mmCIF file of C-alpha atoms and ligand atoms in Angstrom:
data_model
loop_
_atom_site.group_PDB
_atom_site.id
_atom_site.type_symbol
_atom_site.label_atom_id
_atom_site.label_comp_id
_atom_site.label_asym_id
_atom_site.label_seq_id
_atom_site.Cartn_x
_atom_site.Cartn_y
_atom_site.Cartn_z
ATOM 1 C CA UNK A 338 111.644 230.199 5.783
ATOM 2 C CA UNK A 339 110.940 226.754 4.281
ATOM 3 C CA UNK A 340 109.126 228.333 1.293
ATOM 4 C CA UNK A 341 112.223 230.334 0.307
ATOM 5 C CA UNK A 342 114.545 227.268 0.282
ATOM 6 C CA UNK A 343 114.657 225.702 -3.253
ATOM 7 C CA UNK A 344 113.430 222.107 -3.355
ATOM 8 C CA UNK A 345 116.757 220.580 -4.031
ATOM 9 C CA UNK A 346 117.935 222.116 -0.941
ATOM 10 C CA UNK A 347 115.477 220.554 1.205
ATOM 11 C CA UNK A 348 115.764 217.259 -0.521
ATOM 12 C CA UNK A 349 119.413 217.368 0.275
ATOM 13 C CA UNK A 350 118.953 217.997 3.954
ATOM 14 C CA UNK A 351 116.315 215.252 4.117
ATOM 15 C CA UNK A 352 118.797 212.755 2.693
ATOM 16 C CA UNK A 353 121.332 214.022 5.020
ATOM 17 C CA UNK A 354 119.534 213.554 8.244
ATOM 18 C CA UNK A 355 118.210 210.287 7.199
ATOM 19 C CA UNK A 356 121.878 209.038 6.769
ATOM 20 C CA UNK A 357 122.890 210.621 10.189
ATOM 21 C CA UNK A 358 119.898 208.668 11.985
ATOM 22 C CA UNK A 359 120.972 205.258 10.082
ATOM 23 C CA UNK A 360 124.679 205.759 10.917
ATOM 24 C CA UNK A 361 124.226 206.547 14.783
ATOM 25 C CA UNK A 362 124.426 203.813 17.083
ATOM 26 C CA UNK A 363 121.247 202.676 18.398
ATOM 27 C CA UNK A 364 120.720 202.666 22.318
ATOM 28 C CA UNK A 365 117.159 201.492 22.691
ATOM 29 C CA UNK A 366 114.384 200.115 20.828
ATOM 30 C CA UNK A 367 110.939 198.428 21.448
ATOM 31 C CA UNK A 368 110.414 194.749 20.950
ATOM 32 C CA UNK A 369 107.715 192.227 21.701
ATOM 33 C CA UNK A 370 108.227 189.404 24.058
ATOM 34 C CA UNK A 371 107.335 186.994 21.267
ATOM 35 C CA UNK A 372 110.157 188.190 19.229
ATOM 36 C CA UNK A 373 112.522 186.983 21.884
ATOM 37 C CA UNK A 374 110.850 183.581 22.016
ATOM 38 C CA UNK A 375 108.738 184.094 25.179
ATOM 39 C CA UNK A 376 105.436 182.302 25.237
ATOM 40 C CA UNK A 377 102.760 182.759 27.899
ATOM 41 C CA UNK A 378 103.465 184.063 31.383
ATOM 42 C CA UNK A 379 102.856 181.249 34.006
ATOM 43 C CA UNK A 380 103.064 180.782 37.602
ATOM 44 C CA UNK A 381 105.161 177.770 38.996
ATOM 45 C CA UNK A 382 105.528 176.366 42.541
ATOM 46 C CA UNK A 383 108.631 174.999 43.841
ATOM 47 C CA UNK A 384 109.130 173.194 47.327
ATOM 48 C CA UNK A 385 112.596 172.413 48.706
ATOM 49 C CA UNK A 386 114.658 172.295 51.848
ATOM 50 C CA UNK A 387 117.668 174.786 52.433
ATOM 51 C CA UNK A 388 120.365 173.145 54.639
ATOM 52 C CA UNK A 389 122.350 175.847 56.438
ATOM 53 C CA UNK A 390 125.502 174.024 57.775
ATOM 54 C CA UNK A 391 127.714 176.576 59.713
ATOM 55 C CA UNK A 392 129.661 174.158 61.579
ATOM 56 C CA UNK A 393 131.022 170.495 61.439
ATOM 57 C CA UNK A 394 133.436 168.952 59.027
ATOM 58 C CA UNK A 395 131.760 170.144 55.763
ATOM 59 C CA UNK A 396 130.125 173.763 56.580
ATOM 60 C CA UNK A 397 128.487 175.396 53.733
ATOM 61 C CA UNK A 398 128.141 178.772 55.410
ATOM 62 C CA UNK A 399 131.083 180.897 56.505
ATOM 63 C CA UNK A 400 130.971 183.829 58.533
ATOM 64 C CA UNK A 401 133.404 186.507 56.915
ATOM 65 C CA UNK A 402 132.607 189.634 58.715
ATOM 66 C CA UNK A 403 132.126 189.969 62.452
ATOM 67 C CA UNK A 404 131.902 193.430 64.412
ATOM 68 C CA UNK A 405 132.096 194.587 67.642
ATOM 69 C CA UNK A 406 128.385 194.583 67.766
ATOM 70 C CA UNK A 407 128.129 191.146 66.289
ATOM 71 C CA UNK A 408 127.491 189.438 69.680
ATOM 72 C CA UNK A 409 125.998 192.326 71.483
ATOM 73 C CA UNK A 410 123.170 192.250 71.982
ATOM 74 C CA UNK A 411 122.603 188.608 70.555
ATOM 75 C CA UNK A 412 121.365 189.758 67.193
ATOM 76 C CA UNK A 413 124.631 189.119 65.386
ATOM 77 C CA UNK A 414 124.232 192.678 63.971
ATOM 78 C CA UNK A 415 126.764 193.434 61.294
ATOM 79 C CA UNK A 416 127.996 189.731 60.867
ATOM 80 C CA UNK A 417 128.016 188.782 57.120
ATOM 81 C CA UNK A 418 128.001 185.057 56.238
ATOM 82 C CA UNK A 419 128.530 183.724 52.539
ATOM 83 C CA UNK A 420 126.577 180.605 51.692
ATOM 84 C CA UNK A 421 126.675 177.770 49.056
ATOM 85 C CA UNK A 422 123.903 175.807 50.801
ATOM 86 C CA UNK A 423 122.181 172.748 49.123
ATOM 87 C CA UNK A 424 118.648 172.801 48.349
ATOM 88 C CA UNK A 425 117.067 169.529 48.459
ATOM 89 C CA UNK A 426 113.727 167.679 47.777
ATOM 90 C CA UNK A 427 113.234 166.541 51.333
ATOM 91 C CA UNK A 428 114.450 167.664 54.740
ATOM 92 C CA UNK A 429 117.149 164.831 55.136
ATOM 93 C CA UNK A 430 120.830 165.780 54.621
ATOM 94 C CA UNK A 431 121.365 163.201 52.004
ATOM 95 C CA UNK A 432 118.096 163.958 50.175
ATOM 96 C CA UNK A 433 118.433 164.641 46.322
ATOM 97 C CA UNK A 434 119.757 168.065 45.625
ATOM 98 C CA UNK A 435 117.770 170.190 43.342
ATOM 99 C CA UNK A 436 119.905 173.299 43.428
ATOM 100 C CA UNK A 437 122.031 175.445 45.799
ATOM 101 C CA UNK A 438 121.570 178.692 47.487
ATOM 102 C CA UNK A 439 124.522 180.852 46.871
ATOM 103 C CA UNK A 440 125.201 184.238 48.057
ATOM 104 C CA UNK A 441 125.321 186.466 51.332
ATOM 105 C CA UNK A 442 123.303 187.024 54.390
ATOM 106 C CA UNK A 443 123.775 189.777 56.566
ATOM 107 C CA UNK A 444 122.463 190.383 60.085
ATOM 108 C CA UNK A 445 120.651 193.677 59.655
ATOM 109 C CA UNK A 446 118.708 194.132 62.687
ATOM 110 C CA UNK A 447 119.672 195.658 66.107
ATOM 111 C CA UNK A 448 116.416 194.344 67.755
ATOM 112 C CA UNK A 449 116.142 190.771 66.792
ATOM 113 C CA UNK A 450 117.914 188.118 64.498
ATOM 114 C CA UNK A 451 117.021 189.037 61.223
ATOM 115 C CA UNK A 452 119.037 188.727 57.957
ATOM 116 C CA UNK A 453 119.293 190.667 54.835
ATOM 117 C CA UNK A 454 119.191 187.847 52.233
ATOM 118 C CA UNK A 455 120.880 188.265 48.924
ATOM 119 C CA UNK A 456 121.409 185.192 47.043
ATOM 120 C CA UNK A 457 120.580 183.132 44.089
ATOM 121 C CA UNK A 458 119.041 179.880 43.764
ATOM 122 C CA UNK A 459 121.200 178.077 41.188
ATOM 123 C CA UNK A 460 118.950 174.981 40.160
ATOM 124 C CA UNK A 461 120.412 171.647 38.646
ATOM 125 C CA UNK A 462 117.309 169.769 38.722
ATOM 126 C CA UNK A 463 115.890 168.601 35.052
ATOM 127 C CA UNK A 464 115.043 171.313 32.676
ATOM 128 C CA UNK A 465 115.983 173.929 35.330
ATOM 129 C CA UNK A 466 119.504 173.089 35.401
ATOM 130 C CA UNK A 467 121.604 176.033 35.126
ATOM 131 C CA UNK A 468 118.436 178.510 35.608
ATOM 132 C CA UNK A 469 118.661 180.849 38.554
ATOM 133 C CA UNK A 470 116.286 182.991 40.777
ATOM 134 C CA UNK A 471 117.659 185.830 42.663
ATOM 135 C CA UNK A 472 116.213 186.614 46.139
ATOM 136 C CA UNK A 473 116.410 190.037 47.977
ATOM 137 C CA UNK A 474 114.535 190.013 51.226
ATOM 138 C CA UNK A 475 114.339 190.182 54.873
ATOM 139 C CA UNK A 476 114.404 187.221 57.173
ATOM 140 C CA UNK A 477 113.652 187.521 60.965
ATOM 141 C CA UNK A 478 114.417 183.898 61.791
ATOM 142 C CA UNK A 479 112.135 183.550 64.586
ATOM 143 C CA UNK A 480 109.017 184.549 62.747
ATOM 144 C CA UNK A 481 106.982 181.507 61.668
ATOM 145 C CA UNK A 482 106.758 182.187 58.112
ATOM 146 C CA UNK A 483 109.178 184.644 56.448
ATOM 147 C CA UNK A 484 108.251 186.191 52.887
ATOM 148 C CA UNK A 485 111.245 187.197 50.826
ATOM 149 C CA UNK A 486 110.697 188.794 47.099
ATOM 150 C CA UNK A 487 112.169 186.974 44.089
ATOM 151 C CA UNK A 488 113.565 189.829 42.047
ATOM 152 C CA UNK A 489 114.557 188.418 38.830
ATOM 153 C CA UNK A 490 116.171 185.371 37.472
ATOM 154 C CA UNK A 491 118.171 183.659 34.499
ATOM 155 C CA UNK A 492 117.564 181.026 31.907
ATOM 156 C CA UNK A 493 113.950 179.667 32.194
ATOM 157 C CA UNK A 494 113.518 182.337 34.770
ATOM 158 C CA UNK A 495 114.165 185.352 32.665
ATOM 159 C CA UNK A 496 111.774 188.254 33.736
ATOM 160 C CA UNK A 497 110.867 186.247 36.878
ATOM 161 C CA UNK A 498 109.218 187.737 39.817
ATOM 162 C CA UNK A 499 107.567 186.266 42.816
ATOM 163 C CA UNK A 500 107.992 185.337 46.498
ATOM 164 C CA UNK A 501 109.519 182.677 48.634
ATOM 165 C CA UNK A 502 107.952 181.669 51.878
ATOM 166 C CA UNK A 503 110.550 180.247 54.485
ATOM 167 C CA UNK A 504 109.453 178.049 57.565
ATOM 168 C CA UNK A 505 112.196 176.702 59.837
ATOM 169 C CA UNK A 506 112.189 172.866 59.709
ATOM 170 C CA UNK A 507 114.670 172.139 62.360
ATOM 171 C CA UNK A 508 117.552 173.972 64.236
ATOM 172 C CA UNK A 509 120.526 172.162 66.118
ATOM 173 C CA UNK A 510 121.123 174.808 68.897
ATOM 174 C CA UNK A 511 124.343 173.399 69.575
ATOM 175 C CA UNK A 512 126.114 173.599 66.242
ATOM 176 C CA UNK A 513 123.628 176.344 64.815
ATOM 177 C CA UNK A 514 122.982 174.178 61.769
ATOM 178 C CA UNK A 515 119.470 174.653 60.353
ATOM 179 C CA UNK A 516 117.227 173.265 57.848
ATOM 180 C CA UNK A 517 114.479 175.602 56.282
ATOM 181 C CA UNK A 518 111.616 174.598 54.244
ATOM 182 C CA UNK A 519 110.850 176.822 51.304
ATOM 183 C CA UNK A 520 107.778 177.218 49.114
ATOM 184 C CA UNK A 521 108.510 179.340 46.117
ATOM 185 C CA UNK A 522 105.918 180.996 43.727
ATOM 186 C CA UNK A 523 107.207 182.351 40.494
ATOM 187 C CA UNK A 524 105.758 184.358 37.645
ATOM 188 C CA UNK A 525 107.903 183.601 34.504
ATOM 189 C CA UNK A 526 107.592 182.714 30.792
HETATM 190 C C1 LIG B 698 123.527 170.207 34.612
HETATM 191 O O1 LIG B 698 124.350 170.865 33.469
HETATM 192 C C2 LIG B 698 125.671 170.784 33.561
HETATM 193 C C3 LIG B 698 126.290 171.714 32.545
HETATM 194 O O2 LIG B 698 125.457 171.582 31.394
HETATM 195 C C4 LIG B 698 125.945 169.356 33.450
HETATM 196 O O3 LIG B 698 127.394 169.152 33.507
HETATM 197 C C5 LIG B 698 125.430 168.517 34.763
HETATM 198 O O4 LIG B 698 125.579 167.185 34.575
HETATM 199 C C6 LIG B 698 123.835 168.784 34.657
HETATM 200 N N1 LIG B 698 123.331 168.243 36.041
HETATM 201 C C7 LIG B 698 122.223 167.593 35.841
HETATM 202 C C8 LIG B 698 121.863 167.231 37.220
HETATM 203 O O5 LIG B 698 121.599 167.409 34.883
#
């Protein structure tokens, strides 16, 4: 078939198809991480305390959803809490703030107190100011150490992944306020 077409017809078709490709909008293309300014991937360790204040004059966690199941049995199942909890260098309430945990935790187990954690650590400290890490994990609060995946990040944490280890530091059983120690390991550029 091609052999029967004159050369100038083939040439015209070739030019035409090139123009069509050039004019179409480009949906995807391959890039190197270098071309986006990323250097070597590294691992960083962060250590801080998470202050979950559910009652008192200045709560940073508010229960926004209660269900008929929320208090029966005592797993709070279905309860949803929105938080803006300070993250500090030390466990004391007036310790230096390095960021905040902003997001939601939802009681997601029928058999124990375990939360689905969906939140961002929004950092304010030094070069990390404005960078965030996104957490999506399961938090059975009576386990000694809970591991939650870091599923992404922004700013200095673009392409981040890793894990957070949570260990309860103290709980006030009357107020429900808790301080949790976090060790976070992150792969990022
Ligand atoms: C973090 O950045 C914001 C906005 O750029 C700035 O207003 C703030 O002072 C910075 N905080 C710290 C602790 O450096």
